[in-house]
PDB file of C-alpha atoms in Angstrom:
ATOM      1  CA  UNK A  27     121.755  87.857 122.048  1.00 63.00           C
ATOM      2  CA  UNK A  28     118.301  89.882 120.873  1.00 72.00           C
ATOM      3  CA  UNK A  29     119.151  93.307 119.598  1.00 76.00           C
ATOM      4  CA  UNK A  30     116.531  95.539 121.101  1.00 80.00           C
ATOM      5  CA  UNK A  31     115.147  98.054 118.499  1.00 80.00           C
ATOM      6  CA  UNK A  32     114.662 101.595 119.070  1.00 82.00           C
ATOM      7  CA  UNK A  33     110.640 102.435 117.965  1.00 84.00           C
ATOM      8  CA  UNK A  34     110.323 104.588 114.945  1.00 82.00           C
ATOM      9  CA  UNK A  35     110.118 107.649 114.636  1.00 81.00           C
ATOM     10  CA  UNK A  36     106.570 109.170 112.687  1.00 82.00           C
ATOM     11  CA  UNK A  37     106.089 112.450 111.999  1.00 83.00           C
ATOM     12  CA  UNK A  38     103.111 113.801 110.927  1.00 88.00           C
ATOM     13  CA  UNK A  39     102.658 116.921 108.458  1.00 89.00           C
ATOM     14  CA  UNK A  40     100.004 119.009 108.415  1.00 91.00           C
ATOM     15  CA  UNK A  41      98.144 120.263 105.526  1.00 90.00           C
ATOM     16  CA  UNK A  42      99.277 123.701 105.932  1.00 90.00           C
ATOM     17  CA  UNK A  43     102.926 123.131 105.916  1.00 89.00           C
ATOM     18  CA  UNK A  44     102.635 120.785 102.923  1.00 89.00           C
ATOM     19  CA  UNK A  45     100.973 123.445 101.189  1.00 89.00           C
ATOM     20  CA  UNK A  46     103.796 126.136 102.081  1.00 89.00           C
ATOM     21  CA  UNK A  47     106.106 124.311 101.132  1.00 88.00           C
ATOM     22  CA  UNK A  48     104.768 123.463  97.975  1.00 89.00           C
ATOM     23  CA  UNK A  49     104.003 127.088  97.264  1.00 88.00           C
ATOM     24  CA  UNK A  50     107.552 128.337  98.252  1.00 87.00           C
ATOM     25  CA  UNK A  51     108.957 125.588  96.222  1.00 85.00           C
ATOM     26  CA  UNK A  52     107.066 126.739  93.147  1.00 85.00           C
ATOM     27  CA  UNK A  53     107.441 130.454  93.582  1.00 86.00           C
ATOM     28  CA  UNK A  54     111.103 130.107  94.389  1.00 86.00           C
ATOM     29  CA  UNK A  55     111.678 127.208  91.586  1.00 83.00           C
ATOM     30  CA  UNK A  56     113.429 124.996  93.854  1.00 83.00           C
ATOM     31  CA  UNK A  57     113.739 121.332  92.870  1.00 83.00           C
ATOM     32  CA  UNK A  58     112.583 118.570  95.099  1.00 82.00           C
ATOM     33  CA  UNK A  59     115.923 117.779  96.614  1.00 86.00           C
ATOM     34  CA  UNK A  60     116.499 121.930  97.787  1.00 89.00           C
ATOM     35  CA  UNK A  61     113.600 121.630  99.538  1.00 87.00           C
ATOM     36  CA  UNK A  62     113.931 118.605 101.378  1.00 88.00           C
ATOM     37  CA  UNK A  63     116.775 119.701 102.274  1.00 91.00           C
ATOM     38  CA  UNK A  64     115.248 122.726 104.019  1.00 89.00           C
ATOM     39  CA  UNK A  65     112.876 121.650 105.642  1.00 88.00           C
ATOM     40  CA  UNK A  66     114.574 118.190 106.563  1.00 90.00           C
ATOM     41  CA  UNK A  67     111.935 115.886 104.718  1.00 91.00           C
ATOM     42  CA  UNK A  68     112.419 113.128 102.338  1.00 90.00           C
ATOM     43  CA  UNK A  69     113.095 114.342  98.525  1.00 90.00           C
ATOM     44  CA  UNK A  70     110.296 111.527  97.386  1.00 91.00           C
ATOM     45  CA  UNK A  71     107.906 113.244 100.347  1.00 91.00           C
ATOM     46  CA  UNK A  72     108.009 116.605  98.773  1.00 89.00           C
ATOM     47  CA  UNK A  73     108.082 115.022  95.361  1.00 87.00           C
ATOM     48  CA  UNK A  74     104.411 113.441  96.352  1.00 89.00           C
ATOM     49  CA  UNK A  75     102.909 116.517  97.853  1.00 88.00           C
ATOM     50  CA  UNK A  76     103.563 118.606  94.782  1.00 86.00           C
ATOM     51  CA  UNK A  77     102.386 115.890  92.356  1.00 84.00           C
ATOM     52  CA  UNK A  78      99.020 116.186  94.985  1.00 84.00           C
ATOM     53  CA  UNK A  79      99.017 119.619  96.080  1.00 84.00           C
ATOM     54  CA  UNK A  80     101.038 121.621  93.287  1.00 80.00           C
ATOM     55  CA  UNK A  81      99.641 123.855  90.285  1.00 77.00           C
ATOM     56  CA  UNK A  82     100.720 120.865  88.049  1.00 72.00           C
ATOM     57  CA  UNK A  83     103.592 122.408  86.327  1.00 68.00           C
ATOM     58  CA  UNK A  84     105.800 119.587  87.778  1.00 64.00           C
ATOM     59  CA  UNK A  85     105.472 116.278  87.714  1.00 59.00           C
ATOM     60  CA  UNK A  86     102.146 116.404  85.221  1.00 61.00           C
ATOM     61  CA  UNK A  87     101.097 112.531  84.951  1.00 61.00           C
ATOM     62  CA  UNK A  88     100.518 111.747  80.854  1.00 65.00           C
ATOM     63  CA  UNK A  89     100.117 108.801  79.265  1.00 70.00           C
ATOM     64  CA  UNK A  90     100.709 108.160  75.521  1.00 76.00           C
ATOM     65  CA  UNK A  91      98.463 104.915  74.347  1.00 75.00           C
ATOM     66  CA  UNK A  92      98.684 103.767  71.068  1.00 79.00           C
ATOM     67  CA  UNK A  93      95.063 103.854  69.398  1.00 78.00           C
ATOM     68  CA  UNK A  94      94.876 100.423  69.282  1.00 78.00           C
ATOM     69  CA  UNK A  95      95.295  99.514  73.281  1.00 80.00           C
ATOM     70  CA  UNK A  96      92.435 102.637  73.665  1.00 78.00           C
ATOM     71  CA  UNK A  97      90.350 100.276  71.875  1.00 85.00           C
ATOM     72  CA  UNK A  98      91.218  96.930  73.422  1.00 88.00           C
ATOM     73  CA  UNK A  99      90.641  98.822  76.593  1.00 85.00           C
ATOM     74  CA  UNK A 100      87.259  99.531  75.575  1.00 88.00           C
ATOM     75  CA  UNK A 101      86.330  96.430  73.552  1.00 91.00           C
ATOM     76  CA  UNK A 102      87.520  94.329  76.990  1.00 93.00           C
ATOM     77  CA  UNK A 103      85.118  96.731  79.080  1.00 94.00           C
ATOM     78  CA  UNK A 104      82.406  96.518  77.073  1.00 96.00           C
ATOM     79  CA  UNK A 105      83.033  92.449  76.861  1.00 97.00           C
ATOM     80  CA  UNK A 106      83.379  92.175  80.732  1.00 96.00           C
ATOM     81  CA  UNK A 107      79.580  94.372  80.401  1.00 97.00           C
ATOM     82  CA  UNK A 108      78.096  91.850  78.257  1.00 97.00           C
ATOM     83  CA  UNK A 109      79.629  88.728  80.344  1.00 97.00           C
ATOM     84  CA  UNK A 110      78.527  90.463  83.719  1.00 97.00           C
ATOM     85  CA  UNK A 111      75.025  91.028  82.752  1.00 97.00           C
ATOM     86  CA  UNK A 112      74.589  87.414  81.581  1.00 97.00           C
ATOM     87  CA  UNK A 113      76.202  86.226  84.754  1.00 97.00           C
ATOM     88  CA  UNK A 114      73.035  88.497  86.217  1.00 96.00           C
ATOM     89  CA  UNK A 115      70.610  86.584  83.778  1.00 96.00           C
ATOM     90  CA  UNK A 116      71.535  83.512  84.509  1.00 97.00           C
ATOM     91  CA  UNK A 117      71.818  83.931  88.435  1.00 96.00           C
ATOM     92  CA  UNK A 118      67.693  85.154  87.710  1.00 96.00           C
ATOM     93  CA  UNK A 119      66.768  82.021  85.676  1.00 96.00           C
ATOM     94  CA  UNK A 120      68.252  80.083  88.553  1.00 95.00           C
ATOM     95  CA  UNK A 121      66.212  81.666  91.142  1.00 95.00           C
ATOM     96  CA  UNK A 122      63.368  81.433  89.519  1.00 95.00           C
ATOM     97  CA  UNK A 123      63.773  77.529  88.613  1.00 92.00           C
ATOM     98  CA  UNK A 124      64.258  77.374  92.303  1.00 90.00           C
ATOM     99  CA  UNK A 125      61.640  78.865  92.886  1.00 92.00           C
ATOM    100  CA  UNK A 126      59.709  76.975  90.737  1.00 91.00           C
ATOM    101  CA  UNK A 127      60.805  73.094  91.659  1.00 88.00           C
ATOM    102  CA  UNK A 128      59.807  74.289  95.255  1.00 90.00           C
ATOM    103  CA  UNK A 129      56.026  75.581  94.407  1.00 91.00           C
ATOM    104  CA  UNK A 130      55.613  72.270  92.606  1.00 89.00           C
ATOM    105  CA  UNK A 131      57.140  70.074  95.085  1.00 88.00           C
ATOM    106  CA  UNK A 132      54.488  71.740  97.506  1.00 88.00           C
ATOM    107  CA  UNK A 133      51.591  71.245  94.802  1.00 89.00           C
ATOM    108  CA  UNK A 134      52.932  67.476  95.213  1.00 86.00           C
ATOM    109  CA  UNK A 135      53.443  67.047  98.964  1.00 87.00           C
ATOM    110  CA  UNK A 136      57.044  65.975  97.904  1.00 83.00           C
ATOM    111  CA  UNK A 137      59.965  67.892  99.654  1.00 84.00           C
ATOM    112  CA  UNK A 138      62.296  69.579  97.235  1.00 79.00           C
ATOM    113  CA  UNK A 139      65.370  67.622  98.579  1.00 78.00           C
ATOM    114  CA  UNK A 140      64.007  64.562  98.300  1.00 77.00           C
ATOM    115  CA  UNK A 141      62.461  65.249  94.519  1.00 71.00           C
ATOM    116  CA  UNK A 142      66.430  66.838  94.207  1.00 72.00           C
ATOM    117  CA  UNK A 143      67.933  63.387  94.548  1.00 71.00           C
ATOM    118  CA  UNK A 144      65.339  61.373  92.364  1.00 64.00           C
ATOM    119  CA  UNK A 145      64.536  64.121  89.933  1.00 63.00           C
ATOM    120  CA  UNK A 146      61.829  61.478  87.833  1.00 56.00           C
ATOM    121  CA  UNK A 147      60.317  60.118  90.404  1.00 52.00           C
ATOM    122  CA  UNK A 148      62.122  56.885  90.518  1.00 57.00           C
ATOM    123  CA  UNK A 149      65.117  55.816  92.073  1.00 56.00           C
ATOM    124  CA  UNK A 150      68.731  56.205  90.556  1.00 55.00           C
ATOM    125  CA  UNK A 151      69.258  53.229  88.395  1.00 58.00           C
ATOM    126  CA  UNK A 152      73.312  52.941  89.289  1.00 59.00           C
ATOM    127  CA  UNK A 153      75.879  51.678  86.828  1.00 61.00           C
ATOM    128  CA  UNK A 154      75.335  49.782  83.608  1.00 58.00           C
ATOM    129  CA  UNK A 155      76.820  46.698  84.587  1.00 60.00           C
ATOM    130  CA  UNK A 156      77.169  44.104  81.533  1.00 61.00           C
ATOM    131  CA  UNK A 157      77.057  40.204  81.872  1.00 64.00           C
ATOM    132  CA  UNK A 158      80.047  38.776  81.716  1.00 62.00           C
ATOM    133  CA  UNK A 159      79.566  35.259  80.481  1.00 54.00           C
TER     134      UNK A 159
END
């Protein structure tokens, strides 16, 4: 026997009460759970909207790196740099070898697939087959 759900319930703040509750919750120094409590919203809700909307006196984000990850960081970014902009070069040289095996495949009345399988001209020789005596 299916259980039928019940939909969910969403509810959907608006800016301005986020922001007054924020500011009473600041002015009044109530913690998170106080005002969730008042205004019947989740503790982690209000947490979130004064991370976003607060003056920044709770719940300030800051991270502590050690100087040598600060320059991994930046040695990696400045080697993914260098790898992308060869990537770039060599996508160019490609098009432009295109480029180039078509113009002279036109020069030659050849099509460029054709000169593409038999790059010299002369058919693919196959397998080096000894004799077996």
């Amino acid at each position: 026997m299916k259980k039928t759900r019940k939909p969910r319930r969403v509810v959907r703040y608006s800016q301005g009460f986020k922001i007054q509750l924020v500011r009473e919750a600041e002015e009044e120094g109530m913690c998170p759970w106080r005002a969730s409590r008042k205004y019947r919203v989740s503790c982690a809700t209000v947490m979130k909207w004064v991370r976003e909307l607060g003056s920044g006196k709770y719940g300030k984000v800051i991270r502590v790196e050690k100087a040598g990850e600060v320059d991994e960081l930046s040695r990696l970014r400045r080697e993914l740099r260098t790898v992308k902009e060869a990537l770039a070069d060599a996508h160019v040289e490609l098009a432009v070898e295109k480029a180039y095996v078509d113009l002279a495949c036109e020069q030659l009345g050849q099509s460029p697939g054709a000169w593409r399988k038999k790059q010299d001209g002369r058919p693919h020789a196959g397998r080096f087959k000894p004799n077996r005596s």
